[in-house]
Short mmCIF file of C-alpha atoms in Angstrom, two decimals:
data_model
loop_
_atom_site.label_atom_id
_atom_site.label_comp_id
_atom_site.label_asym_id
_atom_site.label_seq_id
_atom_site.Cartn_x
_atom_site.Cartn_y
_atom_site.Cartn_z
CA MET A 554 72.70 -47.93 -14.07
CA ALA A 555 75.16 -49.43 -16.51
CA ARG A 556 78.31 -51.13 -15.24
CA ALA A 557 81.49 -51.37 -17.31
CA TRP A 558 84.76 -53.29 -17.16
CA TYR A 559 87.65 -54.42 -19.35
CA LEU A 560 87.25 -57.85 -20.89
CA LYS A 561 89.76 -60.61 -20.29
CA PRO A 562 92.19 -60.92 -23.23
CA THR A 563 90.74 -64.38 -24.03
CA PHE A 564 87.62 -66.20 -22.90
CA ALA A 565 85.57 -69.23 -23.88
CA ASP A 566 81.97 -68.16 -23.21
CA ARG A 567 80.81 -64.85 -24.70
CA TYR A 568 77.66 -64.90 -22.55
CA GLU A 569 79.59 -64.61 -19.28
CA GLN A 570 80.87 -61.35 -17.75
CA ASN A 571 84.48 -62.20 -18.69
CA ARG A 572 85.72 -59.35 -16.54
CA ASP A 573 89.46 -58.79 -16.22
CA GLU A 574 89.48 -58.95 -12.41
CA SER A 575 92.95 -57.37 -12.26
CA LEU A 576 91.34 -54.05 -13.24
CA PRO A 577 88.65 -52.05 -11.40
CA LEU A 578 85.15 -51.36 -12.73
CA LEU A 579 84.98 -48.27 -14.92
CA THR A 580 82.93 -45.15 -14.25
CA ASP A 581 80.76 -43.60 -16.97
CA GLU A 582 83.35 -40.83 -17.28
CA GLN A 583 86.20 -43.33 -17.72
CA VAL A 584 84.20 -45.15 -20.42
CA TYR A 585 83.73 -41.82 -22.22
CA LEU A 586 87.42 -40.87 -21.96
CA GLU A 587 88.52 -44.29 -23.25
CA THR A 588 85.89 -44.74 -25.99
CA GLU A 589 83.88 -41.52 -26.51
CA VAL A 590 80.75 -43.54 -25.73
CA ILE A 591 78.13 -41.67 -23.70
CA LEU A 592 76.26 -43.71 -21.09
CA GLY A 593 73.04 -42.60 -19.48
CA HIS A 594 69.75 -43.69 -17.99
CA ILE A 595 66.12 -42.73 -18.47
CA ASP A 596 63.29 -43.88 -16.23
CA LEU A 597 61.19 -46.37 -18.18
CA ALA A 598 59.64 -48.16 -15.21
CA ASN A 599 55.85 -48.43 -15.07
CA MET A 600 55.38 -47.48 -18.74
CA ASP A 601 53.76 -49.48 -21.48
CA GLU A 602 55.92 -50.38 -24.49
CA GLU A 603 54.66 -47.50 -26.67
CA ALA A 604 55.43 -44.95 -23.95
CA GLN A 605 58.88 -46.50 -23.44
CA LEU A 606 59.69 -46.17 -27.16
CA THR A 607 58.45 -42.57 -27.21
CA GLN A 608 60.60 -41.73 -24.18
CA ALA A 609 63.63 -43.52 -25.64
CA ARG A 610 63.38 -41.46 -28.83
CA THR A 611 63.78 -38.25 -26.82
CA VAL A 612 67.41 -39.08 -26.00
CA ARG A 613 69.52 -36.78 -28.20
CA ASP A 614 66.41 -36.09 -30.33
CA MET A 615 67.21 -39.24 -32.30
CA LYS A 616 63.63 -39.94 -33.38
CA ASP A 617 64.62 -40.13 -37.06
CA HIS A 618 67.95 -41.90 -36.48
CA MET A 619 67.10 -44.55 -33.94
CA THR A 620 67.86 -48.14 -34.88
CA PRO A 621 64.71 -50.23 -35.19
CA GLU A 622 64.01 -52.39 -32.20
CA MET A 623 66.01 -55.57 -32.06
CA SER A 624 64.86 -58.47 -29.94
CA ILE A 625 66.77 -61.64 -29.27
CA GLN A 626 64.72 -64.47 -27.90
CA GLU A 627 65.58 -68.12 -27.69
CA ASP A 628 63.47 -69.32 -30.65
CA GLY A 629 65.45 -72.50 -30.57
CA GLU A 630 69.14 -72.77 -29.87
CA ALA A 631 70.31 -72.74 -33.50
CA GLU A 632 68.38 -69.55 -34.36
CA PHE A 633 69.49 -67.87 -31.13
CA GLU A 634 73.15 -68.72 -31.86
CA LYS A 635 72.89 -67.35 -35.43
CA LYS A 636 71.59 -64.03 -34.13
CA CYS A 637 74.31 -63.89 -31.48
CA ASP A 638 77.03 -64.72 -34.03
CA LYS A 639 75.94 -61.71 -36.08
CA ILE A 640 75.72 -59.36 -33.09
CA PHE A 641 78.98 -60.45 -31.44
CA LYS A 642 81.00 -59.98 -34.64
CA PRO A 643 83.09 -56.77 -34.34
CA HIS A 644 81.91 -54.07 -36.72
CA VAL A 645 82.40 -50.34 -37.27
CA HIS A 646 79.52 -47.90 -36.95
CA VAL A 647 79.56 -45.40 -39.79
CA GLY A 648 77.35 -42.85 -38.03
CA GLU A 649 76.33 -42.15 -34.46
CA ALA A 650 74.15 -44.89 -32.97
CA LEU A 651 71.81 -44.85 -29.99
CA ARG A 652 70.85 -48.00 -28.10
CA VAL A 653 68.23 -47.97 -25.33
CA VAL A 654 67.28 -51.05 -23.32
CA ILE A 655 63.49 -51.25 -23.08
CA ARG A 656 63.29 -54.88 -21.90
CA GLY A 657 65.70 -57.21 -20.16
CA SER A 658 69.42 -56.49 -20.22
CA CYS A 659 72.38 -56.91 -22.54
CA TYR A 660 76.12 -56.63 -22.89
CA ALA A 661 77.67 -54.18 -25.31
CA ASP A 662 81.38 -54.32 -26.10
CA ILE A 663 83.31 -51.31 -27.39
CA MET A 664 86.95 -50.99 -28.38
CA ASP A 665 88.93 -48.40 -26.42
CA LEU A 666 91.62 -46.10 -27.82
CA ASN A 667 94.28 -48.79 -27.23
CA GLY A 668 92.46 -51.64 -28.98
CA ARG A 669 91.14 -53.37 -25.83
CA TYR A 670 87.46 -54.14 -25.40
CA ILE A 671 85.32 -52.72 -22.62
CA ARG A 672 82.10 -54.59 -21.78
CA ILE A 673 79.10 -52.58 -20.67
CA HIS A 674 76.17 -54.26 -18.92
CA LEU A 675 73.00 -52.32 -19.74
CA GLN A 676 69.65 -52.80 -18.03
CA LEU A 677 66.13 -51.33 -18.33
CA GLY A 678 66.37 -47.62 -19.14
CA ASP A 679 70.13 -47.61 -19.72
CA TYR A 680 71.37 -46.21 -23.01
CA TRP A 681 74.62 -45.73 -24.87
CA ILE A 682 75.44 -43.31 -27.63
CA LEU A 683 78.16 -44.68 -29.86
CA PRO A 684 79.99 -42.21 -32.11
CA GLY A 685 80.63 -43.10 -35.73
CA GLY A 686 83.89 -44.80 -36.60
CA LYS A 687 84.02 -46.95 -33.45
CA TYR A 688 84.33 -50.73 -33.29
CA SER A 689 81.71 -52.53 -31.22
CA THR A 690 80.02 -55.88 -30.89
#
C-alpha cells in the first residue's frame, strides 16, 4: 500500500525520501482531505503485463482516459536525468488523471491546500487518482 508524508521544505537529492521527520506519516484519508487525491490498490501480482494493464483500466472505468504507459529506465545517466527533469517539474493537470504502478515503484508529489508538497511512495498495484487543477510532479 502507498505511504505518504510531507516533504522537507528544501532538499538536495530528489531521489531520496526527503521526509519532514517532524510530521507523522499521512493516512490515505488525510491525503484525500489535504489534496483531493484518491489512493487505492489493486492486486496485480501473478499477472502477465497484458492482464495487469486490463485490470488497471478498470479503476474508475478510465479505459479511454488512461495515460499511456510511461517507463523510466536508466538508458544512460544523461537520458535518465532528462526524463526525470521533465517529470519532477511541477505542472497542473487540466483533467482527472489516473496513475497505476504496474512495475517497480515511484514517488509522486502533490501540492496540498496550503502549498506544501506531499510525497507518495507507490508500489506494484498502487494507484492514485489526481483531480484536474492540481499541481503535481
